Every structure is written in C-alpha cells, then in structure tokens.
Short mmCIF file of C-alpha atoms and ligand atoms in Angstrom, two decimals:
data_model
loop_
_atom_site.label_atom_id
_atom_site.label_comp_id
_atom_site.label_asym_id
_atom_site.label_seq_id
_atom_site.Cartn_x
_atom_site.Cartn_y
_atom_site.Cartn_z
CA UNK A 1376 -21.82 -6.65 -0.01
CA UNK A 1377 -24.17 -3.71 -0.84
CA UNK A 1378 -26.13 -3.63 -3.98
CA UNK A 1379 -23.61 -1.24 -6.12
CA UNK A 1380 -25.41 1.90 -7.43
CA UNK A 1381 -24.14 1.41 -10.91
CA UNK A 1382 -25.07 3.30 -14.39
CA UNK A 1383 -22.97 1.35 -16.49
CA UNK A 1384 -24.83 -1.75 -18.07
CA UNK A 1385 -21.22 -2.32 -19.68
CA UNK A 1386 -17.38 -2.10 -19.22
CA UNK A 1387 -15.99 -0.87 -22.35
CA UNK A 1388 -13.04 1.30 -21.61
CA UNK A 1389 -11.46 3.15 -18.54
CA UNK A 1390 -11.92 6.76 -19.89
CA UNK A 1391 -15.97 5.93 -19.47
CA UNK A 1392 -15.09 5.56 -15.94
CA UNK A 1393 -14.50 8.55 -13.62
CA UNK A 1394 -12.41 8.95 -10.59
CA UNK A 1395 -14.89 7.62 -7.75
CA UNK A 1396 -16.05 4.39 -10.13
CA UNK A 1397 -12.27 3.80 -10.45
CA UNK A 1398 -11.80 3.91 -6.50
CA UNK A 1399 -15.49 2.19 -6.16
CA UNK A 1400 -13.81 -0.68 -8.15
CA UNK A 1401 -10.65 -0.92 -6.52
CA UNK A 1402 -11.96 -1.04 -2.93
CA UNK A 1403 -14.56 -3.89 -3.88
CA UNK A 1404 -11.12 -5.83 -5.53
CA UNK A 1405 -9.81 -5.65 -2.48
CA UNK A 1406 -12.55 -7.05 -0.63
CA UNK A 1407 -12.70 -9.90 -2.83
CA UNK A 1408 -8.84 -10.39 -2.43
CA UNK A 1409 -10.01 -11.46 1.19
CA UNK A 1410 -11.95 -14.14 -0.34
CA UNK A 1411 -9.14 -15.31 -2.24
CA UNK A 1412 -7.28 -15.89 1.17
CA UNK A 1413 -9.58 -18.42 2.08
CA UNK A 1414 -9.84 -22.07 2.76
CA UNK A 1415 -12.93 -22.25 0.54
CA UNK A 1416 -12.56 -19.59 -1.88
CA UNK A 1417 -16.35 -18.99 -2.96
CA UNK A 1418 -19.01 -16.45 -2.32
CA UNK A 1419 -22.66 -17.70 -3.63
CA UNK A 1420 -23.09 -13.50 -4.87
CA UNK A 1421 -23.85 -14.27 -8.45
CA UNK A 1422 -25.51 -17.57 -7.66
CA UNK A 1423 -28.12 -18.09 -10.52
CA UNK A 1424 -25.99 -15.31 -13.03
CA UNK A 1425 -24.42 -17.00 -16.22
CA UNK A 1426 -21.35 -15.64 -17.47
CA UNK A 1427 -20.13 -16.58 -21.19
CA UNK A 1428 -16.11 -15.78 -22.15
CA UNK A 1429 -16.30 -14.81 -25.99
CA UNK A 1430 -12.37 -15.31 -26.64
CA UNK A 1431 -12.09 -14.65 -30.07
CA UNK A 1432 -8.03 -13.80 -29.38
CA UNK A 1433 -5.95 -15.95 -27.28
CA UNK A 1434 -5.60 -15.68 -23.82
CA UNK A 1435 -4.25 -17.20 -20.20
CA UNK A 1436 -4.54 -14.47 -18.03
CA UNK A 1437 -7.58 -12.49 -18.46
CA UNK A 1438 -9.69 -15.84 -19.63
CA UNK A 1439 -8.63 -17.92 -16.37
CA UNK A 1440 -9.01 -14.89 -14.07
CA UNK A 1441 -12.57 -14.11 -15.44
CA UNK A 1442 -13.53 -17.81 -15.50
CA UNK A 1443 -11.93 -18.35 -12.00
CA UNK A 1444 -13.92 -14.74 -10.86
CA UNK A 1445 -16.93 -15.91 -12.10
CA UNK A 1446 -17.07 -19.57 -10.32
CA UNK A 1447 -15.83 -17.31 -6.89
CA UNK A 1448 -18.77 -15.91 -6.94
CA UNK A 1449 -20.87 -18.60 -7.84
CA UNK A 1450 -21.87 -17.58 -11.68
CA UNK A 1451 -21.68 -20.64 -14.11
CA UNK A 1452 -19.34 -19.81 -16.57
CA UNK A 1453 -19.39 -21.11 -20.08
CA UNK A 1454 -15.99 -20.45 -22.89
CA UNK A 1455 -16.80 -20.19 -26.71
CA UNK A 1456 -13.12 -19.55 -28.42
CA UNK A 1457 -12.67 -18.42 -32.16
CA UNK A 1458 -11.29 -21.46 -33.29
CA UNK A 1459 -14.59 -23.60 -32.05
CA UNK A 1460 -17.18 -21.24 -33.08
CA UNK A 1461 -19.56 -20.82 -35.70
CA UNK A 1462 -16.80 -18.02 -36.87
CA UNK A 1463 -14.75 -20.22 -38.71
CA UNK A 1464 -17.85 -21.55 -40.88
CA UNK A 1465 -18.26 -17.33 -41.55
CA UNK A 1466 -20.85 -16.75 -38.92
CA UNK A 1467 -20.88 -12.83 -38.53
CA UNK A 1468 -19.90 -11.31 -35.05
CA UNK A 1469 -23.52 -9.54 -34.53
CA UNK A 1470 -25.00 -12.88 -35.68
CA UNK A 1471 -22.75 -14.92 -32.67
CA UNK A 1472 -23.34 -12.18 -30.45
CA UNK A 1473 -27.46 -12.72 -30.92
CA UNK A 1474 -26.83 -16.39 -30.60
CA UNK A 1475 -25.37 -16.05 -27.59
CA UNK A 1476 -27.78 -13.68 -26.17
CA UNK A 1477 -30.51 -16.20 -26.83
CA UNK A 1478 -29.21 -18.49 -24.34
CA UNK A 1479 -29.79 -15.64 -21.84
CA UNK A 1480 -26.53 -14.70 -19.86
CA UNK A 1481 -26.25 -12.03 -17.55
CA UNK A 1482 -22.78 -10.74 -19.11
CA UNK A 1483 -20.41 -11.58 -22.00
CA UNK A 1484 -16.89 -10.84 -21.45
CA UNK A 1485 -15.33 -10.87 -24.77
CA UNK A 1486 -12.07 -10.01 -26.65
CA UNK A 1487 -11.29 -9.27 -30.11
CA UNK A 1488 -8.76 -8.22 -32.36
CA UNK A 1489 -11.61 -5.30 -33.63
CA UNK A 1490 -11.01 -2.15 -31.85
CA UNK A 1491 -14.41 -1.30 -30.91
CA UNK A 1492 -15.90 -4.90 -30.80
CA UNK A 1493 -17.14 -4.68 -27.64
CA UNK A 1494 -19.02 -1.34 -27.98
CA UNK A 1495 -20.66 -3.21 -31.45
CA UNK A 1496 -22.35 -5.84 -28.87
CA UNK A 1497 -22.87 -3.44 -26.48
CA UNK A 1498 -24.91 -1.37 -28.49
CA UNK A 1499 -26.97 -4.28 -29.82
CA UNK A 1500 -27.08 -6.82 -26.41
CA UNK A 1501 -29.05 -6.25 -23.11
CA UNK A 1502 -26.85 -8.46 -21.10
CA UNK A 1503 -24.03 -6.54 -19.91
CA UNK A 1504 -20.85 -6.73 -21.70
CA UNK A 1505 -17.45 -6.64 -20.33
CA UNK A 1506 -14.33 -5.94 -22.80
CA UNK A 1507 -11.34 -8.11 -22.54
CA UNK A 1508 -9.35 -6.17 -25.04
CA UNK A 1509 -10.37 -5.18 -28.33
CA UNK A 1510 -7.66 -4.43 -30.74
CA UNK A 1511 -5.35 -1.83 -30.43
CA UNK A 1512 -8.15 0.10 -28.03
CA UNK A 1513 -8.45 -0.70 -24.62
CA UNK A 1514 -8.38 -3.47 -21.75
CA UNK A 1515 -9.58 -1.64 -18.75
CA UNK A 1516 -9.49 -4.40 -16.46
CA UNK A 1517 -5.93 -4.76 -17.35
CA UNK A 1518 -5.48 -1.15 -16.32
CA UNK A 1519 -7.69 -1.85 -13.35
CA UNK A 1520 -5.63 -4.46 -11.72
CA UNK A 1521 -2.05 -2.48 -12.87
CA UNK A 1522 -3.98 0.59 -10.36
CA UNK A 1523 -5.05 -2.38 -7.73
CA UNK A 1524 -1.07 -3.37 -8.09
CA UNK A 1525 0.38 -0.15 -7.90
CA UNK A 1526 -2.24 0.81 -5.37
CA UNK A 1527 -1.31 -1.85 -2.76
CA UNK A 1528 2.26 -1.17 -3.29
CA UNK A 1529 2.02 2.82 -2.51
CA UNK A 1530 -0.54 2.08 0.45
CA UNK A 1531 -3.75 3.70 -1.42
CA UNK A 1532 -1.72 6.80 -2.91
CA UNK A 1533 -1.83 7.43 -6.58
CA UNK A 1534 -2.14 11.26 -7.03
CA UNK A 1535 1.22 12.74 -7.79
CA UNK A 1536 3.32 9.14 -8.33
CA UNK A 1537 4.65 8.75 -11.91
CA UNK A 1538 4.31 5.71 -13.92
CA UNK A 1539 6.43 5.10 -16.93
CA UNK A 1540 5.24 2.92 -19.94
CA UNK A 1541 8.01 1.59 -22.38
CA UNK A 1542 7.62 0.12 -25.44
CA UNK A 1543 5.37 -0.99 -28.31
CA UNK A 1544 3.15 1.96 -27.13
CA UNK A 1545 1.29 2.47 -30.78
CA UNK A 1546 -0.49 -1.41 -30.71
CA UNK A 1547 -0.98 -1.38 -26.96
CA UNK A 1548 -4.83 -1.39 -25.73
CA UNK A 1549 -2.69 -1.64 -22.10
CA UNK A 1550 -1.23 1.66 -22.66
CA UNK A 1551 -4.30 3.63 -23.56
CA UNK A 1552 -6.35 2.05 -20.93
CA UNK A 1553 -3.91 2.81 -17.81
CA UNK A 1554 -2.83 6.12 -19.43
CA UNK A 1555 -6.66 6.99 -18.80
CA UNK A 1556 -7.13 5.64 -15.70
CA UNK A 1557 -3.89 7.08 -13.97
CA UNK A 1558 -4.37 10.25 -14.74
CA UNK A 1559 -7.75 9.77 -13.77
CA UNK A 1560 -5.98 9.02 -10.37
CA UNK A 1561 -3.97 12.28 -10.59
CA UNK A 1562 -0.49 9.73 -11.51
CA UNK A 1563 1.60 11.48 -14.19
CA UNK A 1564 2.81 9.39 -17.38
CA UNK A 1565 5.46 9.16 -18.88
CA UNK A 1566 5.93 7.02 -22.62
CA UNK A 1567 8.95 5.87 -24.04
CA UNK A 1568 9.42 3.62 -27.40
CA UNK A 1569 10.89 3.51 -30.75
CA UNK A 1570 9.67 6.95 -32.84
CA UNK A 1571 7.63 4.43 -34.93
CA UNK A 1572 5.45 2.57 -32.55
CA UNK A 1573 4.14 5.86 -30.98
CA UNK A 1574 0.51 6.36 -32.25
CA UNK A 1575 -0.35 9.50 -34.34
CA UNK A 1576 -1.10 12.12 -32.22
CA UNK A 1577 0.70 10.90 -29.11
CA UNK A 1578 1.24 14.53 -28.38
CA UNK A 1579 -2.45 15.27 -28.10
CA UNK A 1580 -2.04 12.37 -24.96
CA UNK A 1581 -2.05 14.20 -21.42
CA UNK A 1582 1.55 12.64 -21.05
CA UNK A 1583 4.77 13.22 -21.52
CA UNK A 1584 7.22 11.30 -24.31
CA UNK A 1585 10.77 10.86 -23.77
CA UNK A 1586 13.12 9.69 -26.26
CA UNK A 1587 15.85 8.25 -24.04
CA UNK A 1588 15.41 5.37 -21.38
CA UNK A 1589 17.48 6.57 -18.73
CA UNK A 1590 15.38 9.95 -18.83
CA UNK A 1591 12.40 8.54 -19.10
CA UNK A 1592 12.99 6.22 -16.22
CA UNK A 1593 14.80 8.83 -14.02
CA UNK A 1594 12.85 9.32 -10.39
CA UNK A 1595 10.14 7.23 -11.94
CA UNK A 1596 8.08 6.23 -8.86
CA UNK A 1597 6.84 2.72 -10.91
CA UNK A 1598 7.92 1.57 -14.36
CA UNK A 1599 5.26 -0.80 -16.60
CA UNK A 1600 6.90 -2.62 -20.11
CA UNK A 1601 4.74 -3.62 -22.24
CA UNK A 1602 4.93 -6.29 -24.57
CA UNK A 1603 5.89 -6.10 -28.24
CA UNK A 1604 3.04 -6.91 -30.34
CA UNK A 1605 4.77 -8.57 -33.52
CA UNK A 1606 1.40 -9.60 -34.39
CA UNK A 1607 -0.16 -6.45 -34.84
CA UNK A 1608 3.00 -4.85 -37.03
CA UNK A 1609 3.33 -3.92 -39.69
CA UNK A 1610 6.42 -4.86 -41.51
CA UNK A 1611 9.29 -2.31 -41.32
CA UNK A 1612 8.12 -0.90 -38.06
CA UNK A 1613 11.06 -2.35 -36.41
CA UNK A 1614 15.00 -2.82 -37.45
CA UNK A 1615 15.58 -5.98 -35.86
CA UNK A 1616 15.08 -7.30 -32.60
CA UNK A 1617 18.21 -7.23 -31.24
CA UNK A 1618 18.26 -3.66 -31.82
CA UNK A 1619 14.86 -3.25 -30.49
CA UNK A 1620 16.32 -5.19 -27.23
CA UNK A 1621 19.46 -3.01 -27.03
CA UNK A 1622 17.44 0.23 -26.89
CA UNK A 1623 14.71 -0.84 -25.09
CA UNK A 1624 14.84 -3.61 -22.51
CA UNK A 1625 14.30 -2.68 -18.98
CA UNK A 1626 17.27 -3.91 -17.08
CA UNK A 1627 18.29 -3.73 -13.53
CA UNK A 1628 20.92 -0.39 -14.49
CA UNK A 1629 17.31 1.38 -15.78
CA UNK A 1630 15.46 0.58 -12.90
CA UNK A 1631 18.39 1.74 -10.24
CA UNK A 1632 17.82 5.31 -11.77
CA UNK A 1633 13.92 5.07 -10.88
CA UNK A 1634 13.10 5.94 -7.08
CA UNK A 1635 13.97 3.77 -4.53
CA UNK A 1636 11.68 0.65 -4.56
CA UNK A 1637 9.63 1.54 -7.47
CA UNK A 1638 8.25 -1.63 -8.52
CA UNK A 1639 8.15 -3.24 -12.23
CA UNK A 1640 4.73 -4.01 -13.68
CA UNK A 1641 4.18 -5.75 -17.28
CA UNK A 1642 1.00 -7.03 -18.30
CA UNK A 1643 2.11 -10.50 -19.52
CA UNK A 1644 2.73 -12.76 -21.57
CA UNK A 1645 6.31 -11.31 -21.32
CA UNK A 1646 9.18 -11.56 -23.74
CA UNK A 1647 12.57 -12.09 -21.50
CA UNK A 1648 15.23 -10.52 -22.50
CA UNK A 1649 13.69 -8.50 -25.08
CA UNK A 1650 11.06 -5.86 -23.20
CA UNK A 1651 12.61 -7.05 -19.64
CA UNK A 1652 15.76 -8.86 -18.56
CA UNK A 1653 15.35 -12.07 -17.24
CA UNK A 1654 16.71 -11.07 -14.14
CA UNK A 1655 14.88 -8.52 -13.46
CA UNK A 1656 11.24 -10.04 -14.38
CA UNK A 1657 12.18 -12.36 -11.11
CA UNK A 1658 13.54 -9.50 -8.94
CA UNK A 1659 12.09 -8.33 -5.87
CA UNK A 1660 10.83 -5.44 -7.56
CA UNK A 1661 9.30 -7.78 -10.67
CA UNK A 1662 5.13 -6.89 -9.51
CA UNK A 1663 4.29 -9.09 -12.33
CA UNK A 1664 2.64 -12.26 -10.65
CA UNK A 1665 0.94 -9.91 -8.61
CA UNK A 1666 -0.81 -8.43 -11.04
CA UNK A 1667 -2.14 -11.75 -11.85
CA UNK A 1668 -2.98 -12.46 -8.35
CA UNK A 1669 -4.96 -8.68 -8.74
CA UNK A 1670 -6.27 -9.51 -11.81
CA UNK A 1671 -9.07 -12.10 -10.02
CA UNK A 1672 -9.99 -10.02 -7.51
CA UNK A 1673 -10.35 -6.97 -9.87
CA UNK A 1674 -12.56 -9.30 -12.65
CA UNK A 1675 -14.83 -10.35 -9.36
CA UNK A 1676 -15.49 -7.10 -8.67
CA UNK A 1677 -15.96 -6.08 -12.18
CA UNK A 1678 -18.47 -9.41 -12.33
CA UNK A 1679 -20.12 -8.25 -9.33
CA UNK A 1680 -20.78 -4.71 -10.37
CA UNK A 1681 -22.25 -5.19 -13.42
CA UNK A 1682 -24.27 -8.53 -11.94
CA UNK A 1683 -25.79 -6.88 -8.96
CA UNK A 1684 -25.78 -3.39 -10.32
CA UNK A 1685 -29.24 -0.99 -9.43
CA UNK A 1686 -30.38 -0.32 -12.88
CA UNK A 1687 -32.41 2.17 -11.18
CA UNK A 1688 -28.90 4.40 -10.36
N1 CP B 2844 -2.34 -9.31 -20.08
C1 CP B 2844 -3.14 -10.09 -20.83
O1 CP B 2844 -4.17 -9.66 -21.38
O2 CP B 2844 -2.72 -11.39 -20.91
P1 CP B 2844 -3.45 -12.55 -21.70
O3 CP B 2844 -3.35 -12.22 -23.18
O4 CP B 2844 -2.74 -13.83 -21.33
O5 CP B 2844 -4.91 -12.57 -21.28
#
C-alpha cells in the first residue's frame, strides 16, 4: 500500500467527500477485504499508531469493526464508553476530548448523540478524528460500507441504480449520509416513511419522496430499511407500532415488485417484524451480514487513510 495523498485530517461526513475520495475509499476496502480472507488476518500498516474509540452511544457494530480494523492493521486500540468516563462525574466533552489528546493518539473515532460532535473535536484536536455517528447527522462509514455492499453486489456500477430508503428517515444519520454519497455515485434515491418522520425540508433533498410502499419500491434496483429510532422521538410522532408495522415493514410481496435480485440492506441493529419481516431479513436477498462483513474492511481503510495520509497533499 501507497502512502494515500489525503487532505482530510478528519472524517466527518460523506458530503465532505467527493466522487474520486468515495471510489479511493472503496477500492482500498476492498483490498483490505483480502486481508480478511486470511489465515492470519493482520497487516503491521499502522504499527506504532494508537487508536482510541470515544463511544459515548452504544454500539456493536461500528465499535467491534473499528476496534477489530484497528488491531488488523496493527494500531493499539484503546475503548473509553460514556458510562465509564469522567462524563458521568460532569466532565465537559472539550475537556475529555483534551484529556484524551494528551495521551497522544493518532485518531479518535467517536460517536455521540450531539449532531455535530465530531466537527466540535475536530476543530479543537490535531489527531485525526473519525465520526461514528453523531446524532441525527451523519455516519459516513455506515454509508461507506452500504456503497462497498451495494458495490460488490452490482460488480462496481453505481451510476444510474436506484436505492430506496424506508422508514424513520427524519432521526436517521444513515439516511443523510448514503443519500450524499449515492448521489455522489450518480445512484438515484428514493425515501419513503410516515409524513411525520420526514425532516423539514426533505424536498430541498436531491431525492425523490413517495408516499406509498409499493411505488416507492417499484423497479427499485436495491432497497435499504432503516431502523426506527424510538429513542430519538418525540412523543406523538407515531400512532402505534403495529400501525407503523402495517404500513411500513418491508416484506417479501414489497421486495417482489423491486427488480429482479435487488438486494435488502439495513444498517442494524434491526427490529424484525417491525422495519423488516423476519423472513425476509434471512432471505437470500437479506445483504445485511454483509454489510457487517464490509463494515471492517471499509473502517481499515478509513484507519489507514487518515493514519498514513501525506499531510503534504
Ligand atoms: N449500524 C450501526 O451503527 O450499528 P451499531 O449501533 O451497532 O454500531
């Protein structure tokens, strides 16, 4: 592997990203997914690099694959979580965030239910940082490894494929970050979810929002759910779930209106039965452990990048 040629010092958001940093970072994923074929899955790139996992939300995708990224390539890797931090005793985020940078690490990955906590350390760090979802904004390397997914399954194609998201599209960082990076890829969008979880101004989005499943899934060429964020509601956003599910769970009669063979993405941790039928989140067509699988070799890359990166680009 070539020193990258990299101006980013951070990873903040997909829309920061254009077209040929997207591609850049896909084709490095997938030589890393090489590595991850191996007997002995390790690299010794980032050998002497230290890596710290802020998790300040919970997590068991994007914290394992990062951790497991990082010892791959030979970082050490330390995890601080909210509930063992100086947090709890009311130790500010820009004071952790200096406390950490003391110890000298070459990145912090870190998530937070603040939308835009990752550009506040950014701005104030020199260590790269990488965001793992803040808030309601963005998780680009979620959106990364859905375009490494869908990628793989269309044989390097994007431009001109259209990708439906369905759901709780208003409290969805997923949703923002792949609707900026596949239409970064020339993929069309399509949205579809209840009239009240679409954000204000949805219609600004380069999109397009149905208001009927079977329309909006209808020669789809892939279809992503996402998951319902009860956490982040409001009350009265929603009727009742059973309502929710009978209006919007993907089911195997949605997905037979879609193209032939368009594959079923949803970031995880799903709800069966409610976003997707249980049946159809273990289908053929069900993508969804693959994205894990993606999600490691898309995080070493990421690591990589910003680790090796020529400040000089
Ligand atoms: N998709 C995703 O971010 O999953 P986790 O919350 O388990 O990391």
């Amino acid at each position: 592997m070539t020193t990258p040629n990299w101006r980013h010092k951070d990873l903040l958001d997909t829309k920061d990203l254009s077209p040929s940093e997207i591609l850049y970072l896909l084709d490095t994923a997938a030589q890393f997914e090489e590595v991850n074929t191996r007997p002995v899955k390790k690299v010794p790139t980032l050998r002497g690099k230290g890596v710290i996992l802020f998790f300040a939300e919970p997590s068991t995708r994007t914290k394992t694959s990062f951790d497991i990224a990082g010892k791959r390539l030979s970082a050490d890797t330390f995890s601080l979580a909210k509930s063992g931090s100086s947090l709890t005793k009311g130790e500010s985020l820009k004071d952790t965030a200096l406390t950490l940078e003391a110890m000298a690490p070459d990145i912090i990955v870190i998530r937070h239910s603040s939308s835009g906590a990752a550009a506040f350390l950014a701005d104030r760090l020199a260590c790269s940082i990488v965001n793992a979802g803040d808030g309601w904004h963005a998780h680009p390397t979620q959106a990364l490894l859905d375009a490494y997914t869908l990628r793989k399954h269309w044989q390097g194609e994007m431009r001109g494929k259209t990708v439906v998201i369905i759901g709780d599209i208003m409290h969805s960082r997923v949703a923002r970050s792949n609707m900026h990076l596949l239409t970064q890829l020339g993929a069309k969008v399509r949205l579809f979810g209840p009239r009240t979880l679409l954000p204000k101004g949805v219609h600004n989005w380069p999109v397009t929002v149905y208001d009927d499943m079977n329309k909006a899934v209808k020669d789809a060429d892939a279809v992503m759910c996402l998951r319902l964020q009860l956490e982040r509601q409001q009350a009265g956003l929603l009727p009742d779930l059973s309502e929710y599910a009978a209006r919007f769970c993907l089911q195997q009669k949605h997905l037979d209106l879609a193209a032939p063979g368009a594959p079923v993405l949803h970031p995880g941790p799903i709800n069966r039965g409610l976003e997707i039928s249980s049946d159809l989140a273990d289908a053929p067509e069900s993508r969804i452990l693959d994205q894990v699988a993606a999600g490691v070799a898309v995080r070493m890359a990421v690591l990589f990048t910003l680790g090796m990166r020529n400040e000089a680009a």
